């Protein structure tokens, strides 16, 4: 799995998680740059359990579409068995694009806003009405340049920091109709 750069999972009806790593000691998908998951009907999470440091370290684009049972993308134990918060905070250092479409039960991207998103530039979210919080703040997503979502979803979001919500207004693109998937 070390040499995989792009992974596309389409229509796997029995898949519940992409990386389940309760007993892993070596990093997984350490060179993976693009992960596209579409129409995986029973998917519940992308990563579950304690994942060794270096896993998904090169991931720069994550696309999830039409996964009706998906509730959380990453567990709060995503990185390493170490209690080193710095490792956990830098779990996805190169992620630039996050696209979430038609995930009706998605409640969580990340457990809180403690994860640093040093490369995140573009977030597109549509038909994810159960997602009430974004997992970043003005410090953790400093270079975020584009946020797209449905107006009804945006208005229903819960914010710890209203100033951060206001700061996103200049890069916010609200949808009224069905989304156009673009990357």
PDB file of C-alpha atoms in Angstrom:
ATOM      1  CA  UNK A   1       0.000   0.000   0.000  1.00  0.00           C
ATOM      2  CA  UNK A   2       3.000   2.304   0.210  1.00  0.00           C
ATOM      3  CA  UNK A   3       3.044   3.167  -3.496  1.00  0.00           C
ATOM      4  CA  UNK A   4      -0.664   3.974  -3.949  1.00  0.00           C
ATOM      5  CA  UNK A   5      -1.140   7.642  -4.891  1.00  0.00           C
ATOM      6  CA  UNK A   6      -4.840   7.630  -5.834  1.00  0.00           C
ATOM      7  CA  UNK A   7      -7.582   5.454  -4.376  1.00  0.00           C
ATOM      8  CA  UNK A   8     -11.157   5.422  -5.620  1.00  0.00           C
ATOM      9  CA  UNK A   9     -13.778   3.291  -3.905  1.00  0.00           C
ATOM     10  CA  UNK A  10     -17.047   3.045  -5.818  1.00  0.00           C
ATOM     11  CA  UNK A  11     -20.148   1.166  -4.682  1.00  0.00           C
ATOM     12  CA  UNK A  12     -18.708  -1.277  -2.154  1.00  0.00           C
ATOM     13  CA  UNK A  13     -21.893  -2.171  -0.313  1.00  0.00           C
ATOM     14  CA  UNK A  14     -20.248  -4.155   2.503  1.00  0.00           C
ATOM     15  CA  UNK A  15     -17.473  -1.692   3.386  1.00  0.00           C
ATOM     16  CA  UNK A  16     -17.937  -0.127   6.852  1.00  0.00           C
ATOM     17  CA  UNK A  17     -14.598   1.683   7.172  1.00  0.00           C
ATOM     18  CA  UNK A  18     -11.641   2.310   4.870  1.00  0.00           C
ATOM     19  CA  UNK A  19      -8.877   2.104   7.491  1.00  0.00           C
ATOM     20  CA  UNK A  20      -9.563   0.142  10.670  1.00  0.00           C
ATOM     21  CA  UNK A  21      -6.330  -0.114  12.544  1.00  0.00           C
ATOM     22  CA  UNK A  22      -6.710  -1.467  16.024  1.00  0.00           C
ATOM     23  CA  UNK A  23      -3.541  -3.582  15.712  1.00  0.00           C
ATOM     24  CA  UNK A  24      -1.464  -1.692  13.140  1.00  0.00           C
ATOM     25  CA  UNK A  25       2.077  -0.665  13.891  1.00  0.00           C
ATOM     26  CA  UNK A  26       3.194   0.640  10.469  1.00  0.00           C
ATOM     27  CA  UNK A  27       1.723   3.673   8.737  1.00  0.00           C
ATOM     28  CA  UNK A  28      -0.865   3.070   6.016  1.00  0.00           C
ATOM     29  CA  UNK A  29      -1.438   4.978   2.791  1.00  0.00           C
ATOM     30  CA  UNK A  30       1.558   7.138   3.619  1.00  0.00           C
ATOM     31  CA  UNK A  31       1.913   8.264  -0.031  1.00  0.00           C
ATOM     32  CA  UNK A  32      -1.791   8.464  -0.852  1.00  0.00           C
ATOM     33  CA  UNK A  33      -2.623  11.884  -2.318  1.00  0.00           C
ATOM     34  CA  UNK A  34      -6.233  11.476  -3.456  1.00  0.00           C
ATOM     35  CA  UNK A  35      -9.011   9.483  -1.801  1.00  0.00           C
ATOM     36  CA  UNK A  36     -12.373   9.396  -3.564  1.00  0.00           C
ATOM     37  CA  UNK A  37     -15.225   7.402  -2.023  1.00  0.00           C
ATOM     38  CA  UNK A  38     -18.565   7.290  -3.834  1.00  0.00           C
ATOM     39  CA  UNK A  39     -21.797   5.409  -3.295  1.00  0.00           C
ATOM     40  CA  UNK A  40     -20.529   3.167  -0.486  1.00  0.00           C
ATOM     41  CA  UNK A  41     -23.878   2.557   1.154  1.00  0.00           C
ATOM     42  CA  UNK A  42     -22.760   1.103   4.505  1.00  0.00           C
ATOM     43  CA  UNK A  43     -19.648   3.190   5.112  1.00  0.00           C
ATOM     44  CA  UNK A  44     -19.636   4.506   8.705  1.00  0.00           C
ATOM     45  CA  UNK A  45     -16.175   6.107   8.907  1.00  0.00           C
ATOM     46  CA  UNK A  46     -13.076   6.624   6.805  1.00  0.00           C
ATOM     47  CA  UNK A  47     -10.635   5.957   9.648  1.00  0.00           C
ATOM     48  CA  UNK A  48     -11.397   4.105  12.844  1.00  0.00           C
ATOM     49  CA  UNK A  49      -9.082   3.344  15.712  1.00  0.00           C
ATOM     50  CA  UNK A  50      -5.515   4.385  16.448  1.00  0.00           C
ATOM     51  CA  UNK A  51      -3.662   4.917  13.205  1.00  0.00           C
ATOM     52  CA  UNK A  52       0.141   4.951  13.193  1.00  0.00           C
ATOM     53  CA  UNK A  53       1.939   8.251  12.722  1.00  0.00           C
ATOM     54  CA  UNK A  54       2.588   9.036   9.040  1.00  0.00           C
ATOM     55  CA  UNK A  55      -0.629   7.457   7.797  1.00  0.00           C
ATOM     56  CA  UNK A  56      -2.393   9.640   5.207  1.00  0.00           C
ATOM     57  CA  UNK A  57       0.386  12.211   5.605  1.00  0.00           C
ATOM     58  CA  UNK A  58       0.413  13.044   1.863  1.00  0.00           C
ATOM     59  CA  UNK A  59      -3.373  13.156   1.414  1.00  0.00           C
ATOM     60  CA  UNK A  60      -4.264  16.395  -0.370  1.00  0.00           C
ATOM     61  CA  UNK A  61      -7.783  15.671  -1.630  1.00  0.00           C
ATOM     62  CA  UNK A  62     -10.617  13.827   0.108  1.00  0.00           C
ATOM     63  CA  UNK A  63     -13.966  13.381  -1.654  1.00  0.00           C
ATOM     64  CA  UNK A  64     -16.910  11.584  -0.095  1.00  0.00           C
ATOM     65  CA  UNK A  65     -20.209  11.340  -1.960  1.00  0.00           C
ATOM     66  CA  UNK A  66     -23.429   9.369  -1.498  1.00  0.00           C
ATOM     67  CA  UNK A  67     -22.540   7.408   1.637  1.00  0.00           C
ATOM     68  CA  UNK A  68     -25.859   7.443   3.538  1.00  0.00           C
ATOM     69  CA  UNK A  69     -24.633   5.675   6.718  1.00  0.00           C
ATOM     70  CA  UNK A  70     -21.455   7.730   7.140  1.00  0.00           C
ATOM     71  CA  UNK A  71     -21.579   9.370  10.572  1.00  0.00           C
ATOM     72  CA  UNK A  72     -17.992  10.442  11.157  1.00  0.00           C
ATOM     73  CA  UNK A  73     -15.002  10.749   8.892  1.00  0.00           C
ATOM     74  CA  UNK A  74     -12.179  10.457  11.410  1.00  0.00           C
ATOM     75  CA  UNK A  75     -12.286   9.063  14.908  1.00  0.00           C
ATOM     76  CA  UNK A  76     -10.680  11.092  17.656  1.00  0.00           C
ATOM     77  CA  UNK A  77      -7.965   8.435  17.897  1.00  0.00           C
ATOM     78  CA  UNK A  78      -6.747   8.839  14.317  1.00  0.00           C
ATOM     79  CA  UNK A  79      -3.054   9.250  14.962  1.00  0.00           C
ATOM     80  CA  UNK A  80      -0.697   7.011  16.897  1.00  0.00           C
ATOM     81  CA  UNK A  81      -1.005   5.321  20.233  1.00  0.00           C
ATOM     82  CA  UNK A  82       1.149   8.053  21.712  1.00  0.00           C
ATOM     83  CA  UNK A  83      -0.599  10.679  23.761  1.00  0.00           C
ATOM     84  CA  UNK A  84       1.490  13.311  21.968  1.00  0.00           C
ATOM     85  CA  UNK A  85      -1.071  15.966  21.053  1.00  0.00           C
ATOM     86  CA  UNK A  86       1.302  17.511  18.527  1.00  0.00           C
ATOM     87  CA  UNK A  87       1.154  14.332  16.439  1.00  0.00           C
ATOM     88  CA  UNK A  88      -2.618  14.259  16.651  1.00  0.00           C
ATOM     89  CA  UNK A  89      -2.939  17.944  15.761  1.00  0.00           C
ATOM     90  CA  UNK A  90      -0.899  17.470  12.574  1.00  0.00           C
ATOM     91  CA  UNK A  91      -2.758  14.374  11.384  1.00  0.00           C
ATOM     92  CA  UNK A  92      -3.542  15.653   7.854  1.00  0.00           C
ATOM     93  CA  UNK A  93      -0.781  18.156   7.088  1.00  0.00           C
ATOM     94  CA  UNK A  94      -1.265  18.315   3.289  1.00  0.00           C
ATOM     95  CA  UNK A  95      -5.033  18.135   2.899  1.00  0.00           C
ATOM     96  CA  UNK A  96      -6.013  20.957   0.515  1.00  0.00           C
ATOM     97  CA  UNK A  97      -9.471  19.947  -0.708  1.00  0.00           C
ATOM     98  CA  UNK A  98     -12.342  18.479   1.261  1.00  0.00           C
ATOM     99  CA  UNK A  99     -15.517  17.646  -0.683  1.00  0.00           C
ATOM    100  CA  UNK A 100     -18.533  16.188   1.133  1.00  0.00           C
ATOM    101  CA  UNK A 101     -21.688  15.615  -0.922  1.00  0.00           C
ATOM    102  CA  UNK A 102     -24.921  13.800  -0.048  1.00  0.00           C
ATOM    103  CA  UNK A 103     -23.929  12.414   3.340  1.00  0.00           C
ATOM    104  CA  UNK A 104     -27.275  12.692   5.168  1.00  0.00           C
ATOM    105  CA  UNK A 105     -26.085  11.200   8.495  1.00  0.00           C
ATOM    106  CA  UNK A 106     -22.658  12.822   8.714  1.00  0.00           C
ATOM    107  CA  UNK A 107     -22.284  14.406  12.143  1.00  0.00           C
ATOM    108  CA  UNK A 108     -18.529  14.788  12.497  1.00  0.00           C
ATOM    109  CA  UNK A 109     -15.461  15.418  10.365  1.00  0.00           C
ATOM    110  CA  UNK A 110     -13.169  15.528  13.390  1.00  0.00           C
ATOM    111  CA  UNK A 111     -14.055  15.333  17.061  1.00  0.00           C
ATOM    112  CA  UNK A 112     -13.346  19.045  17.707  1.00  0.00           C
ATOM    113  CA  UNK A 113     -11.412  21.975  16.267  1.00  0.00           C
ATOM    114  CA  UNK A 114      -8.046  20.895  17.698  1.00  0.00           C
ATOM    115  CA  UNK A 115      -6.749  19.510  14.399  1.00  0.00           C
ATOM    116  CA  UNK A 116      -4.461  21.813  12.462  1.00  0.00           C
ATOM    117  CA  UNK A 117      -5.335  22.198   8.782  1.00  0.00           C
ATOM    118  CA  UNK A 118      -2.151  23.927   7.563  1.00  0.00           C
ATOM    119  CA  UNK A 119      -2.849  23.279   3.866  1.00  0.00           C
ATOM    120  CA  UNK A 120      -6.656  23.310   3.702  1.00  0.00           C
ATOM    121  CA  UNK A 121      -7.775  25.719   0.989  1.00  0.00           C
ATOM    122  CA  UNK A 122     -11.125  24.469  -0.266  1.00  0.00           C
ATOM    123  CA  UNK A 123     -14.154  22.979   1.492  1.00  0.00           C
ATOM    124  CA  UNK A 124     -17.309  22.049  -0.392  1.00  0.00           C
ATOM    125  CA  UNK A 125     -20.247  20.613   1.583  1.00  0.00           C
ATOM    126  CA  UNK A 126     -23.733  19.821   0.291  1.00  0.00           C
ATOM    127  CA  UNK A 127     -26.595  17.637   1.484  1.00  0.00           C
ATOM    128  CA  UNK A 128     -24.919  17.072   4.866  1.00  0.00           C
ATOM    129  CA  UNK A 129     -27.680  18.489   7.065  1.00  0.00           C
ATOM    130  CA  UNK A 130     -26.653  16.615  10.245  1.00  0.00           C
ATOM    131  CA  UNK A 131     -23.193  18.223  10.158  1.00  0.00           C
ATOM    132  CA  UNK A 132     -23.622  21.088  12.625  1.00  0.00           C
ATOM    133  CA  UNK A 133     -20.009  22.051  13.334  1.00  0.00           C
ATOM    134  CA  UNK A 134     -16.921  22.628  11.252  1.00  0.00           C
ATOM    135  CA  UNK A 135     -13.727  21.172  12.752  1.00  0.00           C
ATOM    136  CA  UNK A 136     -11.559  24.222  12.364  1.00  0.00           C
ATOM    137  CA  UNK A 137     -11.148  27.774  13.575  1.00  0.00           C
ATOM    138  CA  UNK A 138      -9.336  30.885  12.380  1.00  0.00           C
ATOM    139  CA  UNK A 139      -6.018  29.578  13.725  1.00  0.00           C
ATOM    140  CA  UNK A 140      -6.229  25.989  12.517  1.00  0.00           C
ATOM    141  CA  UNK A 141      -7.349  26.799   8.966  1.00  0.00           C
ATOM    142  CA  UNK A 142      -5.382  29.956   8.303  1.00  0.00           C
ATOM    143  CA  UNK A 143      -5.095  29.548   4.517  1.00  0.00           C
ATOM    144  CA  UNK A 144      -8.681  28.450   3.848  1.00  0.00           C
ATOM    145  CA  UNK A 145      -9.704  30.291   0.655  1.00  0.00           C
ATOM    146  CA  UNK A 146     -13.033  28.789  -0.430  1.00  0.00           C
ATOM    147  CA  UNK A 147     -16.050  27.412   1.425  1.00  0.00           C
ATOM    148  CA  UNK A 148     -19.128  26.268  -0.450  1.00  0.00           C
ATOM    149  CA  UNK A 149     -22.340  24.962   1.058  1.00  0.00           C
ATOM    150  CA  UNK A 150     -26.085  25.203   1.008  1.00  0.00           C
ATOM    151  CA  UNK A 151     -27.549  28.271   2.611  1.00  0.00           C
ATOM    152  CA  UNK A 152     -29.858  26.261   4.894  1.00  0.00           C
ATOM    153  CA  UNK A 153     -26.908  24.200   6.164  1.00  0.00           C
ATOM    154  CA  UNK A 154     -24.733  27.272   6.702  1.00  0.00           C
ATOM    155  CA  UNK A 155     -27.439  29.017   8.706  1.00  0.00           C
ATOM    156  CA  UNK A 156     -27.927  25.919  10.906  1.00  0.00           C
ATOM    157  CA  UNK A 157     -24.224  25.565  11.789  1.00  0.00           C
ATOM    158  CA  UNK A 158     -23.273  25.962  15.444  1.00  0.00           C
ATOM    159  CA  UNK A 159     -20.288  28.198  16.170  1.00  0.00           C
ATOM    160  CA  UNK A 160     -18.063  28.541  19.214  1.00  0.00           C
ATOM    161  CA  UNK A 161     -16.605  31.713  17.776  1.00  0.00           C
ATOM    162  CA  UNK A 162     -18.917  34.051  15.886  1.00  0.00           C
ATOM    163  CA  UNK A 163     -15.917  36.108  14.769  1.00  0.00           C
ATOM    164  CA  UNK A 164     -14.625  33.075  12.847  1.00  0.00           C
ATOM    165  CA  UNK A 165     -18.002  32.644  11.140  1.00  0.00           C
ATOM    166  CA  UNK A 166     -17.864  36.296  10.138  1.00  0.00           C
ATOM    167  CA  UNK A 167     -14.320  35.913   8.818  1.00  0.00           C
ATOM    168  CA  UNK A 168     -15.488  33.135   6.466  1.00  0.00           C
ATOM    169  CA  UNK A 169     -18.139  35.357   4.852  1.00  0.00           C
ATOM    170  CA  UNK A 170     -15.685  36.740   2.303  1.00  0.00           C
ATOM    171  CA  UNK A 171     -14.802  33.246   0.993  1.00  0.00           C
ATOM    172  CA  UNK A 172     -18.268  31.728   1.357  1.00  0.00           C
ATOM    173  CA  UNK A 173     -20.223  30.583  -1.716  1.00  0.00           C
ATOM    174  CA  UNK A 174     -23.787  29.588  -0.919  1.00  0.00           C
ATOM    175  CA  UNK A 175     -25.792  27.168  -3.058  1.00  0.00           C
ATOM    176  CA  UNK A 176     -29.468  27.392  -3.690  1.00  0.00           C
ATOM    177  CA  UNK A 177     -29.707  24.508  -6.206  1.00  0.00           C
ATOM    178  CA  UNK A 178     -27.991  21.112  -6.509  1.00  0.00           C
ATOM    179  CA  UNK A 179     -24.178  21.279  -6.203  1.00  0.00           C
ATOM    180  CA  UNK A 180     -21.735  21.038  -9.055  1.00  0.00           C
ATOM    181  CA  UNK A 181     -18.860  18.732  -8.171  1.00  0.00           C
ATOM    182  CA  UNK A 182     -15.619  20.416  -9.121  1.00  0.00           C
ATOM    183  CA  UNK A 183     -12.010  19.866  -8.149  1.00  0.00           C
TER     184      UNK A 183
END
